[in-house]
PDB file of C-alpha atoms in Angstrom:
ATOM      1  CA  UNK A  19       0.000   0.000   0.000  1.00  0.00           C
ATOM      2  CA  UNK A  20       1.398   3.373  -1.018  1.00  0.00           C
ATOM      3  CA  UNK A  21       1.704   5.994   1.711  1.00  0.00           C
ATOM      4  CA  UNK A  22       3.123   9.012  -0.092  1.00  0.00           C
ATOM      5  CA  UNK A  23      -0.319  10.620  -0.418  1.00  0.00           C
ATOM      6  CA  UNK A  24      -0.609  10.811   3.375  1.00  0.00           C
ATOM      7  CA  UNK A  25       1.985  13.581   3.300  1.00  0.00           C
ATOM      8  CA  UNK A  26       0.077  15.345   0.528  1.00  0.00           C
ATOM      9  CA  UNK A  27      -3.184  15.064   2.449  1.00  0.00           C
ATOM     10  CA  UNK A  28      -1.858  16.502   5.701  1.00  0.00           C
ATOM     11  CA  UNK A  29       0.068  19.221   3.871  1.00  0.00           C
ATOM     12  CA  UNK A  30      -3.213  20.424   2.409  1.00  0.00           C
ATOM     13  CA  UNK A  31      -4.971  20.095   5.766  1.00  0.00           C
ATOM     14  CA  UNK A  32      -2.295  22.300   7.350  1.00  0.00           C
ATOM     15  CA  UNK A  33      -2.482  24.900   4.596  1.00  0.00           C
ATOM     16  CA  UNK A  34      -6.274  25.032   4.571  1.00  0.00           C
ATOM     17  CA  UNK A  35      -6.697  25.149   8.346  1.00  0.00           C
ATOM     18  CA  UNK A  36      -3.761  27.402   9.145  1.00  0.00           C
ATOM     19  CA  UNK A  37      -2.387  24.788  11.554  1.00  0.00           C
ATOM     20  CA  UNK A  38       1.247  23.836  12.016  1.00  0.00           C
ATOM     21  CA  UNK A  39       1.310  20.032  11.688  1.00  0.00           C
ATOM     22  CA  UNK A  40       4.339  17.831  12.337  1.00  0.00           C
ATOM     23  CA  UNK A  41       3.763  14.177  11.502  1.00  0.00           C
ATOM     24  CA  UNK A  42       6.750  11.821  11.714  1.00  0.00           C
ATOM     25  CA  UNK A  43       6.759   8.035  11.292  1.00  0.00           C
ATOM     26  CA  UNK A  44       8.870   6.530  14.070  1.00  0.00           C
ATOM     27  CA  UNK A  45       8.778   2.958  12.810  1.00  0.00           C
ATOM     28  CA  UNK A  46       6.639   0.510  10.845  1.00  0.00           C
ATOM     29  CA  UNK A  47       6.711  -0.994   7.340  1.00  0.00           C
ATOM     30  CA  UNK A  48       3.091  -2.086   6.804  1.00  0.00           C
ATOM     31  CA  UNK A  49       1.469   0.574   4.639  1.00  0.00           C
ATOM     32  CA  UNK A  50      -2.032  -0.020   5.991  1.00  0.00           C
ATOM     33  CA  UNK A  51      -0.860   0.322   9.592  1.00  0.00           C
ATOM     34  CA  UNK A  52       1.214   3.412   8.822  1.00  0.00           C
ATOM     35  CA  UNK A  53      -1.745   5.219   7.246  1.00  0.00           C
ATOM     36  CA  UNK A  54      -4.172   4.187   9.975  1.00  0.00           C
ATOM     37  CA  UNK A  55      -1.757   5.171  12.751  1.00  0.00           C
ATOM     38  CA  UNK A  56      -1.138   8.547  11.119  1.00  0.00           C
ATOM     39  CA  UNK A  57      -4.826   9.433  11.198  1.00  0.00           C
ATOM     40  CA  UNK A  58      -5.273   8.104  14.732  1.00  0.00           C
ATOM     41  CA  UNK A  59      -2.299  10.082  16.001  1.00  0.00           C
ATOM     42  CA  UNK A  60      -3.520  13.232  14.281  1.00  0.00           C
ATOM     43  CA  UNK A  61      -7.000  12.769  15.748  1.00  0.00           C
ATOM     44  CA  UNK A  62      -5.575  12.426  19.258  1.00  0.00           C
ATOM     45  CA  UNK A  63      -3.398  15.506  18.820  1.00  0.00           C
ATOM     46  CA  UNK A  64      -6.342  17.513  17.477  1.00  0.00           C
ATOM     47  CA  UNK A  65      -8.496  16.411  20.403  1.00  0.00           C
ATOM     48  CA  UNK A  66      -5.813  17.573  22.848  1.00  0.00           C
ATOM     49  CA  UNK A  67      -5.569  20.883  21.008  1.00  0.00           C
ATOM     50  CA  UNK A  68      -9.324  21.478  21.116  1.00  0.00           C
ATOM     51  CA  UNK A  69      -9.694  20.429  24.770  1.00  0.00           C
ATOM     52  CA  UNK A  70      -6.488  22.084  25.926  1.00  0.00           C
ATOM     53  CA  UNK A  71      -5.292  18.814  27.440  1.00  0.00           C
ATOM     54  CA  UNK A  72      -2.124  16.732  27.319  1.00  0.00           C
ATOM     55  CA  UNK A  73      -2.876  13.021  27.420  1.00  0.00           C
ATOM     56  CA  UNK A  74       0.793  12.259  26.762  1.00  0.00           C
ATOM     57  CA  UNK A  75       1.704  13.411  30.268  1.00  0.00           C
ATOM     58  CA  UNK A  76       0.674  10.546  32.527  1.00  0.00           C
ATOM     59  CA  UNK A  77       1.197  12.601  35.713  1.00  0.00           C
ATOM     60  CA  UNK A  78      -0.790  15.668  34.677  1.00  0.00           C
ATOM     61  CA  UNK A  79      -4.038  16.724  36.336  1.00  0.00           C
ATOM     62  CA  UNK A  80      -5.774  16.497  32.967  1.00  0.00           C
ATOM     63  CA  UNK A  81      -4.692  12.900  32.558  1.00  0.00           C
ATOM     64  CA  UNK A  82      -5.887  11.919  36.032  1.00  0.00           C
ATOM     65  CA  UNK A  83      -9.210  13.639  35.453  1.00  0.00           C
ATOM     66  CA  UNK A  84      -9.793  11.857  32.148  1.00  0.00           C
ATOM     67  CA  UNK A  85      -8.228   8.432  32.737  1.00  0.00           C
ATOM     68  CA  UNK A  86      -7.029   8.185  36.353  1.00  0.00           C
ATOM     69  CA  UNK A  87      -8.339   5.767  38.967  1.00  0.00           C
ATOM     70  CA  UNK A  88     -10.851   8.352  40.225  1.00  0.00           C
ATOM     71  CA  UNK A  89     -12.097   9.287  36.765  1.00  0.00           C
ATOM     72  CA  UNK A  90     -15.590   8.540  35.480  1.00  0.00           C
ATOM     73  CA  UNK A  91     -14.048   6.457  32.684  1.00  0.00           C
ATOM     74  CA  UNK A  92     -12.128   4.225  35.099  1.00  0.00           C
ATOM     75  CA  UNK A  93     -14.975   3.651  37.571  1.00  0.00           C
ATOM     76  CA  UNK A  94     -17.472   3.031  34.763  1.00  0.00           C
ATOM     77  CA  UNK A  95     -15.108   0.435  33.323  1.00  0.00           C
ATOM     78  CA  UNK A  96     -14.929  -1.413  36.640  1.00  0.00           C
ATOM     79  CA  UNK A  97     -18.706  -1.449  36.901  1.00  0.00           C
ATOM     80  CA  UNK A  98     -18.873  -3.480  33.680  1.00  0.00           C
ATOM     81  CA  UNK A  99     -17.164  -6.361  35.507  1.00  0.00           C
ATOM     82  CA  UNK A 100     -15.329  -7.558  32.412  1.00  0.00           C
ATOM     83  CA  UNK A 101     -14.417 -11.202  32.970  1.00  0.00           C
ATOM     84  CA  UNK A 102     -13.047 -14.202  31.131  1.00  0.00           C
ATOM     85  CA  UNK A 103     -12.327 -17.795  32.126  1.00  0.00           C
ATOM     86  CA  UNK A 104     -10.911 -20.797  30.290  1.00  0.00           C
ATOM     87  CA  UNK A 105      -9.963 -24.357  31.127  1.00  0.00           C
ATOM     88  CA  UNK A 106      -8.163 -26.367  28.462  1.00  0.00           C
ATOM     89  CA  UNK A 107      -6.274 -29.618  28.318  1.00  0.00           C
ATOM     90  CA  UNK A 108      -4.008 -31.022  25.632  1.00  0.00           C
ATOM     91  CA  UNK A 109      -1.548 -33.907  25.578  1.00  0.00           C
ATOM     92  CA  UNK A 110       1.118 -31.525  26.880  1.00  0.00           C
ATOM     93  CA  UNK A 111      -0.671 -29.183  29.310  1.00  0.00           C
ATOM     94  CA  UNK A 112      -3.660 -28.712  31.554  1.00  0.00           C
ATOM     95  CA  UNK A 113      -4.491 -25.036  32.124  1.00  0.00           C
ATOM     96  CA  UNK A 114      -6.921 -22.833  34.057  1.00  0.00           C
ATOM     97  CA  UNK A 115      -6.975 -19.079  33.438  1.00  0.00           C
ATOM     98  CA  UNK A 116      -9.416 -16.660  35.055  1.00  0.00           C
ATOM     99  CA  UNK A 117      -9.278 -12.869  34.595  1.00  0.00           C
ATOM    100  CA  UNK A 118     -11.488 -10.291  36.290  1.00  0.00           C
ATOM    101  CA  UNK A 119     -10.967  -6.615  35.456  1.00  0.00           C
ATOM    102  CA  UNK A 120     -11.960  -5.317  38.859  1.00  0.00           C
ATOM    103  CA  UNK A 121      -9.145  -2.942  39.801  1.00  0.00           C
ATOM    104  CA  UNK A 122      -7.445  -5.514  42.064  1.00  0.00           C
ATOM    105  CA  UNK A 123      -9.987  -5.043  44.840  1.00  0.00           C
ATOM    106  CA  UNK A 124      -8.156  -7.489  47.112  1.00  0.00           C
ATOM    107  CA  UNK A 125      -4.706  -6.165  46.298  1.00  0.00           C
ATOM    108  CA  UNK A 126      -1.877  -8.594  45.587  1.00  0.00           C
ATOM    109  CA  UNK A 127      -3.991 -11.477  46.934  1.00  0.00           C
ATOM    110  CA  UNK A 128      -6.043 -11.167  43.741  1.00  0.00           C
ATOM    111  CA  UNK A 129      -3.110 -12.458  41.671  1.00  0.00           C
ATOM    112  CA  UNK A 130      -2.357 -16.184  41.862  1.00  0.00           C
ATOM    113  CA  UNK A 131      -0.060 -17.663  39.234  1.00  0.00           C
ATOM    114  CA  UNK A 132       1.501 -21.124  39.210  1.00  0.00           C
ATOM    115  CA  UNK A 133       2.793 -22.341  35.854  1.00  0.00           C
ATOM    116  CA  UNK A 134       5.794 -24.308  37.070  1.00  0.00           C
ATOM    117  CA  UNK A 135       8.084 -21.707  35.445  1.00  0.00           C
ATOM    118  CA  UNK A 136       9.051 -18.923  37.866  1.00  0.00           C
ATOM    119  CA  UNK A 137       9.843 -16.449  35.099  1.00  0.00           C
ATOM    120  CA  UNK A 138       6.409 -16.990  33.544  1.00  0.00           C
ATOM    121  CA  UNK A 139       4.800 -16.635  36.962  1.00  0.00           C
ATOM    122  CA  UNK A 140       6.561 -13.310  37.452  1.00  0.00           C
ATOM    123  CA  UNK A 141       5.710 -12.113  33.952  1.00  0.00           C
ATOM    124  CA  UNK A 142       1.979 -12.835  34.319  1.00  0.00           C
ATOM    125  CA  UNK A 143       1.873 -11.442  37.875  1.00  0.00           C
ATOM    126  CA  UNK A 144       3.494  -8.152  36.835  1.00  0.00           C
ATOM    127  CA  UNK A 145       1.109  -7.902  33.873  1.00  0.00           C
ATOM    128  CA  UNK A 146      -1.874  -8.414  36.177  1.00  0.00           C
ATOM    129  CA  UNK A 147      -0.734  -5.969  38.849  1.00  0.00           C
ATOM    130  CA  UNK A 148       0.171  -3.204  36.424  1.00  0.00           C
ATOM    131  CA  UNK A 149      -3.149  -3.643  34.599  1.00  0.00           C
ATOM    132  CA  UNK A 150      -4.978  -3.899  37.958  1.00  0.00           C
ATOM    133  CA  UNK A 151      -6.636  -7.188  37.047  1.00  0.00           C
ATOM    134  CA  UNK A 152      -7.438 -10.101  39.307  1.00  0.00           C
ATOM    135  CA  UNK A 153      -5.801 -13.109  37.675  1.00  0.00           C
ATOM    136  CA  UNK A 154      -5.693 -16.821  38.459  1.00  0.00           C
ATOM    137  CA  UNK A 155      -3.430 -18.988  36.317  1.00  0.00           C
ATOM    138  CA  UNK A 156      -2.666 -22.653  36.950  1.00  0.00           C
ATOM    139  CA  UNK A 157      -0.785 -24.945  34.612  1.00  0.00           C
ATOM    140  CA  UNK A 158       0.442 -28.516  34.804  1.00  0.00           C
ATOM    141  CA  UNK A 159       2.677 -29.067  31.798  1.00  0.00           C
ATOM    142  CA  UNK A 160       5.323 -31.392  30.404  1.00  0.00           C
ATOM    143  CA  UNK A 161       8.258 -29.513  31.912  1.00  0.00           C
ATOM    144  CA  UNK A 162      10.179 -32.793  32.035  1.00  0.00           C
ATOM    145  CA  UNK A 163      10.546 -32.295  28.268  1.00  0.00           C
ATOM    146  CA  UNK A 164      11.170 -28.530  28.135  1.00  0.00           C
ATOM    147  CA  UNK A 165       9.407 -25.217  28.753  1.00  0.00           C
ATOM    148  CA  UNK A 166       7.987 -24.792  25.237  1.00  0.00           C
ATOM    149  CA  UNK A 167       4.468 -26.161  25.586  1.00  0.00           C
ATOM    150  CA  UNK A 168       3.858 -24.727  29.062  1.00  0.00           C
ATOM    151  CA  UNK A 169       4.922 -21.166  28.250  1.00  0.00           C
ATOM    152  CA  UNK A 170       3.216 -21.212  24.845  1.00  0.00           C
ATOM    153  CA  UNK A 171      -0.083 -22.658  26.051  1.00  0.00           C
ATOM    154  CA  UNK A 172      -0.281 -20.330  29.060  1.00  0.00           C
ATOM    155  CA  UNK A 173       0.199 -17.341  26.744  1.00  0.00           C
ATOM    156  CA  UNK A 174      -2.394 -18.632  24.279  1.00  0.00           C
ATOM    157  CA  UNK A 175      -4.952 -19.217  27.037  1.00  0.00           C
ATOM    158  CA  UNK A 176      -4.258 -15.846  28.675  1.00  0.00           C
ATOM    159  CA  UNK A 177      -4.674 -14.070  25.337  1.00  0.00           C
ATOM    160  CA  UNK A 178      -7.970 -15.842  24.671  1.00  0.00           C
ATOM    161  CA  UNK A 179      -9.289 -15.007  28.136  1.00  0.00           C
ATOM    162  CA  UNK A 180      -8.335 -11.345  27.787  1.00  0.00           C
ATOM    163  CA  UNK A 181     -10.111 -11.263  24.436  1.00  0.00           C
ATOM    164  CA  UNK A 182     -13.218 -12.720  26.066  1.00  0.00           C
ATOM    165  CA  UNK A 183     -13.054 -10.190  28.899  1.00  0.00           C
ATOM    166  CA  UNK A 184     -12.737  -7.267  26.476  1.00  0.00           C
ATOM    167  CA  UNK A 185     -15.911  -8.448  24.735  1.00  0.00           C
ATOM    168  CA  UNK A 186     -17.095  -5.941  22.123  1.00  0.00           C
ATOM    169  CA  UNK A 187     -14.535  -3.442  23.496  1.00  0.00           C
ATOM    170  CA  UNK A 188     -17.373  -0.934  23.867  1.00  0.00           C
ATOM    171  CA  UNK A 189     -16.357   1.966  26.089  1.00  0.00           C
ATOM    172  CA  UNK A 190     -12.665   1.061  26.062  1.00  0.00           C
ATOM    173  CA  UNK A 191      -9.963   3.572  25.265  1.00  0.00           C
ATOM    174  CA  UNK A 192      -8.693   1.370  22.460  1.00  0.00           C
ATOM    175  CA  UNK A 193      -5.275   2.935  21.883  1.00  0.00           C
ATOM    176  CA  UNK A 194      -2.577   3.712  24.408  1.00  0.00           C
ATOM    177  CA  UNK A 195       1.152   4.110  24.899  1.00  0.00           C
ATOM    178  CA  UNK A 196       3.154   3.584  28.085  1.00  0.00           C
ATOM    179  CA  UNK A 197       6.731   3.254  29.281  1.00  0.00           C
ATOM    180  CA  UNK A 198       7.860   0.789  31.945  1.00  0.00           C
ATOM    181  CA  UNK A 199      11.135   0.238  33.753  1.00  0.00           C
ATOM    182  CA  UNK A 200      12.452  -2.855  35.502  1.00  0.00           C
ATOM    183  CA  UNK A 201      16.007  -3.040  36.759  1.00  0.00           C
ATOM    184  CA  UNK A 202      18.200  -1.341  34.175  1.00  0.00           C
ATOM    185  CA  UNK A 203      15.699  -1.911  31.329  1.00  0.00           C
ATOM    186  CA  UNK A 204      13.199   0.568  29.914  1.00  0.00           C
ATOM    187  CA  UNK A 205      10.564  -0.463  27.369  1.00  0.00           C
ATOM    188  CA  UNK A 206       7.909   1.553  25.564  1.00  0.00           C
ATOM    189  CA  UNK A 207       4.752  -0.219  24.389  1.00  0.00           C
ATOM    190  CA  UNK A 208       2.144   1.115  21.989  1.00  0.00           C
ATOM    191  CA  UNK A 209      -1.074  -0.890  21.902  1.00  0.00           C
ATOM    192  CA  UNK A 210      -4.166  -0.895  19.716  1.00  0.00           C
ATOM    193  CA  UNK A 211      -7.016  -3.265  20.587  1.00  0.00           C
ATOM    194  CA  UNK A 212      -7.879  -3.928  16.954  1.00  0.00           C
ATOM    195  CA  UNK A 213      -9.163  -7.085  15.310  1.00  0.00           C
ATOM    196  CA  UNK A 214      -5.932  -7.416  13.336  1.00  0.00           C
ATOM    197  CA  UNK A 215      -3.405  -8.808  15.834  1.00  0.00           C
ATOM    198  CA  UNK A 216       0.225  -8.064  15.132  1.00  0.00           C
ATOM    199  CA  UNK A 217       3.346  -7.611  17.247  1.00  0.00           C
ATOM    200  CA  UNK A 218       6.601  -5.938  16.276  1.00  0.00           C
ATOM    201  CA  UNK A 219       9.502  -5.147  18.560  1.00  0.00           C
ATOM    202  CA  UNK A 220      13.230  -4.519  18.690  1.00  0.00           C
ATOM    203  CA  UNK A 221      13.939  -6.330  21.953  1.00  0.00           C
ATOM    204  CA  UNK A 222      16.506  -8.666  20.358  1.00  0.00           C
ATOM    205  CA  UNK A 223      15.439 -11.427  22.726  1.00  0.00           C
ATOM    206  CA  UNK A 224      16.939 -14.264  20.717  1.00  0.00           C
ATOM    207  CA  UNK A 225      20.433 -12.802  20.609  1.00  0.00           C
ATOM    208  CA  UNK A 226      22.328 -11.434  23.575  1.00  0.00           C
ATOM    209  CA  UNK A 227      26.010 -10.535  24.018  1.00  0.00           C
ATOM    210  CA  UNK A 228      26.585 -13.193  26.675  1.00  0.00           C
ATOM    211  CA  UNK A 229      24.928 -15.996  24.701  1.00  0.00           C
ATOM    212  CA  UNK A 230      22.732 -16.829  27.670  1.00  0.00           C
ATOM    213  CA  UNK A 231      20.192 -19.588  27.096  1.00  0.00           C
ATOM    214  CA  UNK A 232      17.756 -18.655  29.864  1.00  0.00           C
ATOM    215  CA  UNK A 233      16.074 -15.614  31.368  1.00  0.00           C
ATOM    216  CA  UNK A 234      15.606 -16.972  34.858  1.00  0.00           C
ATOM    217  CA  UNK A 235      14.242 -20.450  34.167  1.00  0.00           C
ATOM    218  CA  UNK A 236      12.600 -19.625  30.821  1.00  0.00           C
ATOM    219  CA  UNK A 237      14.421 -20.243  27.549  1.00  0.00           C
ATOM    220  CA  UNK A 238      15.337 -16.960  25.888  1.00  0.00           C
ATOM    221  CA  UNK A 239      14.141 -18.347  22.569  1.00  0.00           C
ATOM    222  CA  UNK A 240      10.658 -18.666  24.115  1.00  0.00           C
ATOM    223  CA  UNK A 241      10.361 -15.028  25.208  1.00  0.00           C
ATOM    224  CA  UNK A 242       9.473 -13.832  21.728  1.00  0.00           C
ATOM    225  CA  UNK A 243       7.037 -16.735  21.299  1.00  0.00           C
ATOM    226  CA  UNK A 244       5.348 -15.931  24.626  1.00  0.00           C
ATOM    227  CA  UNK A 245       4.670 -12.346  23.543  1.00  0.00           C
ATOM    228  CA  UNK A 246       3.487 -13.417  20.097  1.00  0.00           C
ATOM    229  CA  UNK A 247       1.157 -16.115  21.486  1.00  0.00           C
ATOM    230  CA  UNK A 248      -0.365 -13.607  23.912  1.00  0.00           C
ATOM    231  CA  UNK A 249      -0.986 -10.925  21.272  1.00  0.00           C
ATOM    232  CA  UNK A 250      -2.201 -13.199  18.465  1.00  0.00           C
ATOM    233  CA  UNK A 251      -4.848 -14.856  20.627  1.00  0.00           C
TER     234      UNK A 251
END
């Protein structure tokens, strides 16, 4: 898909409206996604301009008022009691996943994860706590073989349950961007709850300078597959 006309379009918008528009592609090679993201980003920027807000500043008063834990949007979302649950068994794994988007009403006690892989347990627990979701994950897998089926199937099941909990996605703020730090690492994630799952990253998980085979007790080669299985399901 050709994208050169996007520049022409926004150039004319700027000239006709008298606005100063700066639109820069940071990354991405899929033409459809580039065009769609350009219009979404412009719409968000225009909304901020009209409302006099800055939704890019996660600590601002405007942000807290619109999206914070005391906002109408946040409390209304909790009242919907979005929930998903799945039990599945294959030759390799037996899994139970239950997600309740309730703001972690019982605190850390609302997160119970036991996959048999400590790194996976930590990954899912951090995801749940940061997203303020009550999560129960149990898995009995063929770890005597390796960690492939357990980590993959847990991610698949978790992705499916999240998709069930989101439902029609009505009322959700579908697009968001956030930055997280852990130890000496900092990662930025941009998410769009579309019906066209796709994941791209530059984490270089499969190659590291020390040629380490594991991150904790999870194979490094599985890290990319865990993320992909979660997003695609």
